[in-house]
Coordinates of C-alpha atoms in Angstrom, one line a residue:
Chain A
M14 CA -0.8 26.4 182.9
R15 CA -0.3 29.3 185.0
Q16 CA 3.9 30.8 183.8
R17 CA 5.0 32.1 186.2
C18 CA 8.8 34.4 185.6
F19 CA 11.8 31.9 187.3
G20 CA 13.6 33.8 190.3
G21 CA 12.5 36.7 192.2
A22 CA 14.4 39.2 190.4
Q23 CA 12.1 39.2 187.3
H24 CA 9.1 40.0 189.8
D25 CA 9.9 43.5 189.4
G26 CA 9.3 44.1 185.6
L27 CA 13.4 45.2 185.3
G28 CA 14.8 41.3 186.0
S29 CA 16.8 40.4 184.2
A30 CA 21.0 39.1 183.7
T31 CA 22.2 42.0 182.6
T32 CA 20.9 43.8 186.1
L33 CA 21.5 40.7 187.7
N34 CA 25.5 40.9 186.6
L35 CA 25.7 43.8 187.5
V36 CA 24.1 43.2 190.7
L37 CA 26.7 40.5 191.2
L38 CA 29.5 43.1 189.7
L39 CA 28.8 45.6 192.3
S40 CA 28.6 44.0 195.3
R41 CA 31.7 41.8 194.6
K42 CA 33.6 45.1 194.5
F43 CA 31.7 45.9 197.8
L44 CA 32.6 43.2 198.8
E45 CA 36.9 43.3 198.5
T46 CA 36.2 47.1 199.6
E47 CA 34.7 46.3 202.8
S48 CA 35.3 43.4 204.2
P49 CA 39.0 43.9 206.0
S50 CA 36.2 46.3 208.1
W51 CA 35.0 43.9 209.6
V52 CA 37.9 41.4 210.1
T53 CA 38.9 44.6 211.5
D54 CA 36.1 45.3 213.1
G55 CA 35.8 41.1 215.0
L56 CA 32.2 41.1 212.5
I57 CA 34.0 37.7 210.7
S58 CA 37.0 35.8 210.4
E59 CA 39.6 36.0 208.4
A60 CA 38.4 32.8 206.9
Q61 CA 34.9 33.7 206.4
R62 CA 36.5 36.4 205.1
Q63 CA 38.2 34.7 202.2
Q64 CA 35.4 32.1 201.7
L65 CA 32.3 34.7 201.2
L66 CA 34.7 36.1 198.0
A67 CA 35.0 33.0 197.2
R68 CA 31.1 32.6 196.8
Y69 CA 30.9 35.6 194.3
P70 CA 34.3 35.4 192.0
P71 CA 34.8 38.3 189.8
E72 CA 32.9 37.7 186.2
A73 CA 35.2 36.7 183.8
Q74 CA 34.7 38.8 180.4
P75 CA 33.0 36.8 177.4
L76 CA 34.6 38.4 175.0
G77 CA 37.0 41.3 174.7
L78 CA 35.7 44.5 174.0
L79 CA 38.7 45.4 171.6
P80 CA 38.5 42.5 168.8
L81 CA 34.3 43.5 168.8
L82 CA 35.4 46.6 168.7
G83 CA 37.7 45.8 165.9
S84 CA 35.4 43.5 164.0
V85 CA 32.8 46.4 163.8
L86 CA 35.5 48.8 161.9
V87 CA 36.4 46.1 160.1
G88 CA 32.6 45.0 159.0
L89 CA 31.7 49.2 158.6
S90 CA 34.6 49.8 155.9
A91 CA 33.4 46.4 154.2
L92 CA 30.6 47.9 153.9
S93 CA 31.4 51.5 152.5
V94 CA 33.3 50.3 149.8
V95 CA 29.8 47.6 148.8
A96 CA 28.0 50.8 149.7
A97 CA 29.5 53.0 147.1
N98 CA 30.0 50.7 144.2
W99 CA 27.1 49.5 144.6
Q100 CA 25.6 50.2 141.3
A101 CA 28.6 49.5 139.2
L102 CA 28.2 45.9 140.6
P103 CA 26.9 43.6 138.4
V104 CA 23.3 42.7 138.8
A105 CA 24.8 38.6 140.0
L106 CA 27.0 39.5 142.0
R107 CA 25.0 42.0 143.6
L108 CA 23.0 39.5 144.9
A109 CA 24.9 36.8 145.4
L110 CA 26.9 39.4 148.5
L111 CA 23.3 40.7 149.6
L112 CA 22.6 36.2 150.8
G113 CA 26.3 35.8 151.1
S114 CA 25.9 37.9 154.4
L115 CA 22.3 37.2 154.9
T116 CA 23.8 33.7 155.4
G117 CA 26.6 35.2 157.0
S118 CA 25.8 36.4 159.4
Y119 CA 22.8 33.4 160.9
A120 CA 25.7 30.6 160.7
A121 CA 27.2 33.2 162.8
G122 CA 25.3 33.8 165.3
S123 CA 23.7 29.9 165.5
Y124 CA 27.8 28.6 165.7
F125 CA 28.4 31.9 168.8
L126 CA 25.5 30.2 170.6
R127 CA 26.2 27.1 170.6
R128 CA 29.7 28.0 172.1
G129 CA 27.3 30.3 174.6
N130 CA 27.8 33.4 173.5
D131 CA 24.2 34.2 173.9
D132 CA 25.2 38.2 172.9
L133 CA 26.8 38.2 171.0
G134 CA 24.8 35.1 168.9
H135 CA 21.3 36.5 169.2
G136 CA 23.0 40.2 167.8
L137 CA 24.2 38.2 165.1
I138 CA 21.2 36.4 164.1
G139 CA 19.0 39.6 164.7
L140 CA 21.2 41.8 161.8
G141 CA 20.4 38.5 159.7
L142 CA 16.9 38.5 160.0
I143 CA 17.7 42.9 159.5
L144 CA 19.7 42.3 156.5
F145 CA 17.0 39.0 155.0
G146 CA 14.5 41.9 155.0
A147 CA 17.3 45.2 153.1
S148 CA 18.0 42.3 151.1
I149 CA 13.7 41.9 150.0
I150 CA 14.4 45.5 149.1
L151 CA 17.8 46.6 148.2
T152 CA 16.3 43.2 145.4
S153 CA 13.8 45.0 144.9
Q154 CA 15.1 48.4 143.8
L155 CA 18.0 46.5 141.8
Y156 CA 15.3 45.4 139.4
Q157 CA 13.3 48.5 139.4
L158 CA 10.2 47.2 140.9
V159 CA 7.3 47.9 142.6
G160 CA 4.3 46.0 144.2
Y161 CA 0.6 46.9 145.2
D162 CA 0.8 45.6 148.3
A163 CA 2.5 44.4 151.4
S164 CA 2.9 40.6 150.3
G165 CA 7.2 41.9 149.5
L166 CA 7.4 42.7 153.5
L167 CA 5.3 40.7 154.9
A168 CA 7.7 37.6 154.5
W169 CA 10.3 40.1 156.4
V170 CA 7.6 40.0 159.3
V171 CA 7.0 36.2 158.9
A172 CA 11.0 35.7 159.2
G173 CA 11.1 37.3 162.7
V174 CA 8.3 36.1 164.3
A175 CA 9.9 32.8 163.4
V176 CA 13.6 33.6 164.8
S177 CA 12.1 34.8 167.9
Y178 CA 10.0 31.5 168.8
V179 CA 13.0 30.3 167.5
Y180 CA 15.4 31.9 169.8
G181 CA 13.4 34.0 172.4
S182 CA 15.3 36.5 173.1
R183 CA 14.4 39.9 174.5
L184 CA 16.3 41.2 171.7
L185 CA 15.2 39.3 168.3
V186 CA 11.1 40.2 170.0
L187 CA 12.1 44.2 169.7
L188 CA 13.0 43.7 166.9
T189 CA 9.6 42.4 165.7
V190 CA 7.6 44.7 167.1
L191 CA 10.1 47.0 165.2
I192 CA 9.8 45.3 161.7
G193 CA 5.9 45.1 162.3
A194 CA 5.7 48.7 162.8
A195 CA 8.2 50.0 160.5
V196 CA 6.6 48.0 157.7
Q197 CA 3.1 48.8 158.6
T198 CA 4.5 52.4 158.0
Y199 CA 5.3 51.5 154.8
C200 CA 2.4 50.0 153.8
V201 CA 0.8 53.5 155.1
E202 CA 2.3 55.9 153.9
S203 CA 3.8 54.4 150.4
L204 CA 0.9 52.4 149.2
G205 CA -2.1 53.9 151.4
I206 CA -2.7 50.7 153.0
F207 CA -3.6 49.0 156.2
S208 CA -1.9 45.1 156.0
Y209 CA -4.2 43.5 158.4
V210 CA -2.2 40.5 158.5
T211 CA 1.1 42.8 159.5
A212 CA -1.4 43.3 162.8
W213 CA -2.4 40.3 163.1
L214 CA 1.0 38.1 163.1
V215 CA 2.2 41.0 165.8
V216 CA -0.9 40.5 167.6
G217 CA -1.0 37.0 167.6
G218 CA 2.4 36.0 166.7
M219 CA 4.3 38.0 170.1
G220 CA 0.9 38.7 171.9
Y221 CA 1.5 35.0 172.3
Y222 CA 5.3 35.0 172.6
W223 CA 4.0 37.7 175.4
W224 CA 1.9 35.7 177.0
R225 CA 3.6 32.4 177.6
R226 CA 7.0 34.3 177.8
P227 CA 6.8 37.4 180.4
D228 CA 9.1 39.9 180.2
A229 CA 8.1 43.4 181.1
V230 CA 10.5 45.4 178.9
S231 CA 9.6 43.6 176.1
A232 CA 5.7 44.1 176.6
T233 CA 5.9 47.4 177.3
V234 CA 8.0 47.5 173.7
L235 CA 4.8 45.4 172.0
A236 CA 2.5 48.1 173.7
V237 CA 4.4 50.5 171.5
G238 CA 4.7 48.9 168.5
L239 CA 0.4 48.3 168.6
L240 CA 0.5 51.1 169.4
W241 CA 1.7 52.9 166.3
Q242 CA -0.3 50.0 164.0
A243 CA -3.6 51.8 165.5
G244 CA -2.6 54.9 164.9
L245 CA -2.2 53.9 161.9
L246 CA -5.4 52.3 161.4
I247 CA -7.3 55.3 162.4
I248 CA -5.4 57.1 159.4
V249 CA -5.9 54.7 157.0
L250 CA -10.3 54.9 158.1
H251 CA -10.6 58.9 158.0
A252 CA -11.8 57.6 161.6
K253 CA -12.5 60.0 164.5
I254 CA -9.2 60.3 166.6
T255 CA -11.0 58.9 169.6
W256 CA -11.4 55.3 168.0
F257 CA -7.8 54.9 168.7
F258 CA -8.9 54.4 172.5
V259 CA -10.8 51.4 171.6
P260 CA -8.3 48.6 170.5
A261 CA -5.6 50.3 172.8
M262 CA -7.4 49.9 175.7
A263 CA -8.1 46.1 174.3
I264 CA -4.8 45.9 175.2
Y265 CA -4.9 47.6 178.4
A266 CA -6.9 44.3 179.2
A267 CA -5.3 42.2 178.1
G268 CA -3.8 43.5 181.3
D269 CA -5.2 42.5 183.1
W270 CA -6.1 39.0 181.8
H271 CA -2.0 37.9 182.6
P272 CA -1.6 35.8 185.9
N273 CA 2.1 37.5 186.6
R274 CA 1.0 41.5 187.9
A275 CA 4.0 43.3 186.7
V276 CA 4.1 41.8 183.1
G277 CA 1.1 42.7 183.0
R278 CA 0.7 45.9 184.0
A279 CA 4.0 46.8 181.5
I280 CA 2.0 45.9 178.9
Q281 CA -0.7 48.5 179.8
V282 CA 1.3 51.7 181.1
P283 CA 1.7 53.2 177.0
S284 CA -2.4 52.7 176.9
L285 CA -2.4 55.1 180.0
V286 CA -0.5 57.2 179.2
A287 CA -1.6 57.7 176.5
A288 CA -4.7 58.1 177.3
Y289 CA -3.3 60.4 180.4
L290 CA -2.1 63.1 177.6
F291 CA -5.2 62.9 175.7
M292 CA -7.3 64.0 178.8
F293 CA -4.6 66.2 180.0
G294 CA -4.6 67.9 176.4
L295 CA -8.7 68.0 176.6
A296 CA -8.2 70.1 179.7
T297 CA -6.0 72.4 177.9
F298 CA -7.2 72.4 175.4
G299 CA -10.5 70.9 174.7
E300 CA -12.8 74.1 175.2
T301 CA -11.7 75.3 171.9
D302 CA -14.7 73.0 170.9
A303 CA -12.9 73.7 167.4
Y304 CA -11.4 70.3 167.4
A305 CA -14.7 69.0 168.5
N306 CA -15.7 67.7 164.5
I307 CA -12.9 65.2 164.4
L308 CA -13.4 64.1 168.0
R309 CA -16.6 62.3 168.5
P310 CA -18.2 59.4 166.4
P311 CA -20.8 58.4 166.6
L312 CA -22.5 58.0 170.3
L313 CA -23.7 54.7 170.6
P314 CA -21.1 52.9 168.0
Y315 CA -18.4 54.4 170.7
L316 CA -19.6 54.0 173.9
A317 CA -20.7 50.0 172.4
A318 CA -17.1 48.9 171.2
L319 CA -16.0 51.0 174.8
G320 CA -18.0 49.5 177.0
A321 CA -17.6 45.8 175.1
V322 CA -13.4 46.8 175.9
F323 CA -14.0 47.8 179.6
G324 CA -16.1 44.8 181.1
L325 CA -13.2 42.8 179.4
S326 CA -10.7 44.2 181.5
A327 CA -13.0 44.9 184.8
L328 CA -14.1 40.4 185.0
G329 CA -9.7 40.0 184.2
K330 CA -9.1 43.3 186.6
R331 CA -11.8 40.8 189.1
A332 CA -10.5 37.5 188.0
Q333 CA -7.0 38.5 188.6
G334 CA -8.2 40.1 191.7
R335 CA -6.4 43.9 190.7
L336 CA -10.4 45.2 190.9
A337 CA -8.2 48.6 192.5
S338 CA -6.4 49.7 189.7
L339 CA -10.0 49.7 188.2
P340 CA -10.6 54.0 188.5
E341 CA -7.9 54.3 186.1
W342 CA -10.8 53.5 183.9
L343 CA -11.9 57.2 184.2
L344 CA -9.8 58.5 181.8
L345 CA -11.5 56.9 179.4
L346 CA -14.7 58.9 180.2
P347 CA -15.6 60.6 176.6
G348 CA -15.7 64.0 178.2
F349 CA -15.9 65.2 174.2
Y350 CA -19.0 65.2 173.3
L351 CA -19.7 68.0 176.3
S352 CA -19.6 71.2 174.6
G353 CA -17.1 73.2 174.6
G354 CA -16.2 75.4 177.1
L355 CA -16.2 75.8 180.8
T356 CA -18.5 72.1 181.2
L357 CA -16.0 70.3 179.9
A358 CA -12.5 72.3 181.3
V359 CA -14.7 72.0 185.3
A360 CA -15.5 68.1 183.2
T361 CA -11.8 67.1 182.8
L362 CA -10.6 68.4 186.1
V363 CA -12.6 66.4 188.0
V364 CA -11.4 63.2 186.3
L365 CA -8.0 64.7 186.8
Y366 CA -8.5 64.9 190.1
A367 CA -10.2 61.9 190.7
H368 CA -8.2 59.8 188.5
A369 CA -5.2 61.2 190.5
G370 CA -7.1 61.0 194.2
S371 CA -7.9 57.2 192.4
V372 CA -3.2 56.2 192.7
L373 CA -2.8 58.8 195.5
A374 CA -5.8 56.0 197.6
R375 CA -4.8 52.6 196.0
A376 CA -0.6 53.7 197.2
N377 CA -1.8 54.9 200.9
R378 CA -4.1 51.0 200.9
E379 CA -0.8 48.9 199.9
H380 CA 1.5 51.6 200.8
D381 CA 3.5 52.0 197.3
S382 CA 6.1 54.4 197.6
D383 CA 6.8 54.2 193.8
Q384 CA 2.7 54.6 193.3
L385 CA 2.2 58.0 196.3
T386 CA 4.8 59.9 194.1
L387 CA 3.0 59.2 191.1
G388 CA 0.1 60.3 192.8
A389 CA 1.4 63.1 193.8
V390 CA 2.3 63.8 190.3
L391 CA -0.6 62.9 188.6
F392 CA -2.0 66.1 191.7
V393 CA 0.4 68.3 191.2
A394 CA 0.2 68.3 187.0
A395 CA -3.9 68.3 187.7
T396 CA -3.6 71.1 189.9
A397 CA -1.7 73.4 187.8
V398 CA -3.3 73.0 184.9
A399 CA -7.0 74.3 187.0
Y400 CA -5.1 76.6 188.3
F401 CA -3.9 77.8 184.9
K402 CA -7.2 77.5 183.5
L403 CA -9.4 79.4 186.7
T404 CA -7.1 82.8 186.5
W405 CA -4.5 82.7 183.5
G406 CA -7.3 85.3 182.1
F407 CA -7.8 87.1 185.2
M408 CA -4.3 87.7 187.4
D409 CA -2.2 89.5 186.7
K410 CA 0.5 88.1 185.8
S411 CA 3.2 89.1 188.1
L412 CA 0.1 87.6 190.9
F413 CA -0.2 85.0 188.7
F414 CA 3.4 83.3 188.9
L415 CA 3.8 83.8 192.3
I416 CA 0.0 82.5 193.3
G417 CA 1.4 79.5 191.8
G418 CA 4.8 79.1 193.3
V419 CA 2.8 79.4 196.5
L420 CA 0.7 76.8 196.1
L421 CA 3.5 74.0 194.3
L422 CA 5.9 74.4 197.5
G423 CA 2.9 74.1 199.9
L424 CA 1.5 71.0 197.9
S425 CA 5.1 69.1 197.8
W426 CA 5.5 69.9 201.6
Y427 CA 2.4 68.0 202.5
L428 CA 2.5 65.5 200.0
R429 CA 6.2 65.1 201.1
R430 CA 5.5 64.8 204.5
R431 CA 1.8 62.7 204.0
N432 CA 4.2 60.4 201.7
A433 CA 6.4 59.8 204.9
Q434 CA 3.5 59.4 207.2
V435 CA 1.9 56.7 204.8
L436 CA 5.3 55.0 205.2
A437 CA 6.0 55.5 208.7
A438 CA 3.0 54.1 209.4
A439 CA 3.2 50.8 207.0
A440 CA 6.1 50.0 208.6
P441 CA 4.8 48.4 212.2
P442 CA 1.9 47.4 210.5
V443 CA 3.9 44.6 207.5
A444 CA 5.9 43.8 210.7
Q445 CA 3.7 42.9 213.3
Q446 CA 0.3 41.3 211.1
A447 CA 2.0 40.5 208.0
G448 CA -0.4 39.2 206.0
T449 CA -3.4 40.8 207.9
P450 CA -5.2 43.4 204.8
P451 CA -4.6 46.6 206.7
A452 CA -9.0 47.5 208.1
P453 CA -11.2 48.9 206.5
G454 CA -12.4 52.3 206.5
N455 CA -10.4 54.3 206.9
D456 CA -8.0 53.5 204.4
N457 CA -10.5 55.0 201.3
E458 CA -9.9 58.0 201.9
P459 CA -6.7 59.6 200.9
E460 CA -7.4 62.6 202.9
A461 CA -7.5 60.9 206.6
P462 CA -4.1 59.6 207.9
A463 CA -3.2 56.3 208.1
H464 CA -4.8 54.3 210.7
N465 CA -2.3 54.2 212.9
S466 CA -0.4 57.4 212.5
Chain B
M23 CA 1.9 20.6 178.5
A24 CA 4.4 20.8 175.6
D25 CA 3.0 25.2 174.0
L26 CA 4.2 26.1 170.8
L27 CA 6.9 27.9 172.0
S28 CA 8.6 24.6 174.0
W29 CA 8.1 22.9 170.6
F30 CA 10.2 26.6 168.4
S31 CA 13.2 26.6 170.9
D32 CA 13.9 23.1 171.9
P33 CA 17.5 23.2 171.6
V34 CA 17.3 19.9 169.6
R35 CA 15.2 21.4 166.8
R36 CA 16.8 24.4 166.7
R37 CA 19.6 23.3 164.1
P38 CA 16.8 22.0 161.6
L39 CA 14.7 25.1 161.8
L40 CA 17.5 27.4 161.5
R41 CA 18.6 25.3 158.5
L42 CA 15.0 26.3 157.3
L43 CA 14.2 29.2 158.5
V44 CA 17.7 30.8 156.5
G45 CA 16.5 28.6 153.1
A46 CA 13.4 30.0 153.0
Q47 CA 14.6 33.8 152.8
V48 CA 17.2 32.9 150.9
L49 CA 14.8 31.3 148.3
Y50 CA 12.2 34.6 149.0
V51 CA 15.0 36.7 148.2
L52 CA 15.7 34.9 144.7
G53 CA 11.3 34.8 144.4
V54 CA 11.7 38.9 144.5
A55 CA 14.6 38.6 141.6
G56 CA 12.3 36.7 139.8
A57 CA 9.4 38.2 139.8
G58 CA 11.6 41.3 138.1
Y59 CA 12.3 39.3 135.2
A60 CA 8.4 37.5 134.7
T61 CA 7.0 40.9 135.2
T62 CA 9.3 42.3 132.3
A63 CA 8.4 39.2 130.0
L64 CA 4.9 38.3 131.0
G65 CA 3.9 41.7 131.9
K66 CA 2.9 45.0 129.4
Q67 CA 4.4 46.9 128.3
V68 CA 3.4 51.4 128.1
V69 CA 6.3 54.0 127.0
L70 CA 5.1 57.5 129.9
A71 CA 6.5 60.7 128.6
T72 CA 7.7 62.6 131.5
T73 CA 7.5 66.8 132.2
P74 CA 10.5 68.6 132.4
I75 CA 12.0 69.2 135.9
D76 CA 13.8 71.5 138.0
P77 CA 17.2 70.6 136.4
K78 CA 18.9 70.2 139.0
E79 CA 16.1 68.0 140.6
L80 CA 16.9 65.0 137.7
L81 CA 20.1 63.8 138.4
S82 CA 20.9 63.8 142.4
G83 CA 23.1 60.5 143.5
D84 CA 22.4 57.1 141.6
F85 CA 18.8 57.4 140.7
V86 CA 17.0 60.2 137.7
R87 CA 13.8 62.3 139.7
L88 CA 10.7 61.6 137.2
H89 CA 7.9 63.5 136.8
Y90 CA 5.0 61.4 134.8
A91 CA 3.1 63.2 132.4
I92 CA -0.7 61.5 133.6
G93 CA 1.1 62.7 137.7
A94 CA -1.8 65.8 137.1
M95 CA -5.0 64.9 135.9
P96 CA -8.1 66.7 134.9
L97 CA -10.6 65.3 138.1
S98 CA -13.1 65.3 134.8
Q99 CA -11.1 62.2 134.3
W100 CA -12.6 60.9 138.1
H101 CA -15.3 57.9 137.8
G102 CA -15.6 57.4 141.2
P103 CA -19.2 57.2 143.6
Q104 CA -16.8 59.2 146.1
A105 CA -14.5 63.0 145.6
P106 CA -11.1 61.1 145.4
R107 CA -9.3 61.5 149.0
R108 CA -5.4 62.0 149.9
R109 CA -3.8 58.9 150.2
Q110 CA -5.9 57.3 148.4
A111 CA -5.1 53.8 145.6
V112 CA -6.4 54.1 142.5
F113 CA -7.0 52.9 139.4
V114 CA -5.5 55.0 135.8
L115 CA -6.5 53.2 132.1
L116 CA -4.6 54.5 130.0
A117 CA -4.3 53.9 126.1
A118 CA -1.3 54.0 123.4
G119 CA -1.1 56.9 121.2
P120 CA 0.0 56.8 117.8
D121 CA 3.4 57.4 118.3
S122 CA 3.5 54.4 120.6
L123 CA 3.1 56.9 124.0
S124 CA 0.4 56.0 126.8
T125 CA -2.3 59.0 127.7
A126 CA -4.6 58.2 130.6
V127 CA -8.0 58.3 129.5
G128 CA -9.5 58.0 132.7
L129 CA -9.4 57.2 136.8
Y130 CA -10.6 54.6 138.6
P131 CA -11.5 53.3 142.5
Q132 CA -11.5 49.2 141.4
A133 CA -9.9 47.8 138.4
P134 CA -11.2 48.6 134.8
A135 CA -10.9 45.9 132.6
A136 CA -8.7 47.1 129.8
G137 CA -9.5 47.0 125.9
V138 CA -7.2 46.0 123.7
G139 CA -4.7 48.6 123.4
Q140 CA -5.2 49.0 126.9
A141 CA -3.2 49.2 130.5
V142 CA -4.4 49.3 134.0
L143 CA -1.7 51.6 136.0
R144 CA -2.0 51.5 139.8
G145 CA -1.1 54.9 141.6
W146 CA -2.3 56.6 144.6
V147 CA -4.1 60.0 144.5
T148 CA -0.9 62.9 146.9
D149 CA -3.3 66.0 146.6
V150 CA -6.5 66.7 145.2
Y151 CA -7.3 70.7 143.6
R152 CA -10.6 72.4 143.0
N153 CA -10.4 71.0 139.0
S154 CA -7.1 68.5 138.4
L155 CA -5.6 66.1 141.1
N156 CA -1.6 64.7 141.1
L157 CA -1.1 61.4 141.3
R158 CA 1.8 59.5 143.0
F159 CA 2.7 55.7 140.8
N160 CA 6.0 54.5 143.0
L161 CA 8.1 54.5 140.0
E162 CA 8.7 58.0 140.3
R163 CA 12.8 57.4 140.5
Y164 CA 15.0 55.6 137.8
Y165 CA 18.6 53.6 139.5
V166 CA 21.0 54.5 136.6
P167 CA 23.0 52.0 135.1
E168 CA 25.9 52.0 134.4
G169 CA 27.7 53.7 130.7
S170 CA 22.9 54.6 129.7
D171 CA 23.2 57.8 127.8
L172 CA 21.6 59.5 130.7
R173 CA 24.0 59.5 132.5
L174 CA 26.2 61.6 129.7
E175 CA 23.0 63.7 129.5
K176 CA 24.1 66.2 132.3
A177 CA 22.2 68.0 135.0
G178 CA 20.2 71.3 132.6
R179 CA 19.0 69.5 129.7
L180 CA 15.4 70.0 129.9
H181 CA 14.7 67.0 127.6
P182 CA 11.0 64.5 128.5
L183 CA 11.8 61.1 128.6
R184 CA 10.3 58.3 127.7
V185 CA 9.6 56.0 130.0
R186 CA 8.8 52.4 128.8
V187 CA 7.0 50.3 132.5
S188 CA 6.5 46.6 132.2
I189 CA 2.8 45.6 134.3
A190 CA 2.2 42.2 135.6
P191 CA -1.0 40.1 135.2
W192 CA -0.4 39.8 139.2
G193 CA 0.2 43.8 140.3
Q194 CA 3.8 44.5 140.2
A195 CA 5.1 47.1 137.5
R196 CA 8.9 47.3 136.8
I197 CA 10.7 50.5 134.9
T198 CA 13.0 49.1 131.5
R199 CA 13.8 51.8 129.9
V200 CA 14.0 55.4 130.1
A201 CA 15.4 57.2 126.9
V202 CA 15.6 60.7 126.2
Q203 CA 12.9 61.3 123.4
K204 CA 14.4 63.1 120.8

């Protein structure tokens, strides 16, 4: 049932053929420059050096850059001739040109894929997909035709999903997510309606794809595309903007259920960033209470909806053994129901500190240096807001900046020291007792030094 | 276990599936073209007047900007339970006058039944003022065909135009003719 990524290279979340190629290319160059000195130092023999070099052959360029550039230029010139004379061309010829270039780029894409040139092939198939949308738009314009629903462009999204399924390339997935967002934007801006069919096509079609073919980059792009559509839905419904976080956190909850941790995380990042920015904005500007009317949906329905999503997320975290990331939900605490003023400012600051602390605590437990850095940045950001809020009005400005600077320097020194301690402490136990969990007790408190420092 | 994606991306099926997809896309584009002809042939014809606008704006590039007389309506013509909102989709009931020009007789949130000599055109609210509102019909651009007398009409004339619009029963519309009102 579970579909894991193939090969270790994909587990870092960036894994792609391109990264791998780059690494190979670099290691070949490294080998070429370094290996002669290994031979002189007696590390390896000349024969072994040759064997090593033969093991990592130089990458053959699949296609020269010059012909590609040349054909792009020829294509552009043809395009500009057609565009300049578009209105003067007879209707039938215009249709024939559109359909000809559409079928032509699909055929060429299929041809290059059979020849094993995947990048160019997928690129041309993607071009065909773009030309399909362009043909729908230009043909409507040809007949001065206006439609009053999304059905005209819906076919474009359907074609995008279908082509992605058939060719399964990252480029086509990204293109389809982009097309979905573009069609939805058109519907909202131009027709004043939200196309639920478009939204469900992207959620269902590309969501299923994400589940089955885990890829971190596509996951993040999919999440951004879906958040965009969720934002448009809020605009169309004239709803309070905080409703946005219900669909956003539903995407987050889906990430909790994904068996692949890195890919699940990748789809969660955009929602988390949105929630953090909102909480940050609330801490910075919220206390005026001027925005209260656009922030507060009816209490019970909002909490019920968000609570349901929270339940789903927590269940997913438990099922996949990731309950440690549960404190991320702190960012969703609906502080905006508090009346403005000091209460709200303090409450949001407490939440920001608690969140930063939870990230730091988790990083300590898991000895994860990236998370440590992130936690440190969040901590500094919360401190900056707190400092700004609490002192700006009362202090002489030069004193304000002086104390702020000293505070920042002190914090950075302290956090760097902690970072180094934690990472130094992490090395021995991992080497000695790999697999055993770190002793409980100490590691829940970020302030306590790691147990064997 | 055969999942949907493996079924689709099976190399054996790839070529026939691509042919099917490309064929469907070509047919779809041809269908859009067909809808254009069908809208003219089967649609209800109305003639709308435009209001003169800034002459510099009239002919820009390949298209004429059209500002319809029915694009600004008094709020008293609104027949809805709630006040109209920006971006809302609305329906304009049109009735043909003696000079064959159609004028608005009412504005509805849902499609009203059209009587004899009447037609319904869809639009969107762009602005709501105290006593009036502005509408948009997505028919504001007319791509001028080569050799049309509109091309001869140099910018700087302030003639109102007569725009003939076909409204298809299935909810599409197109401009079929634009002429200078004499």
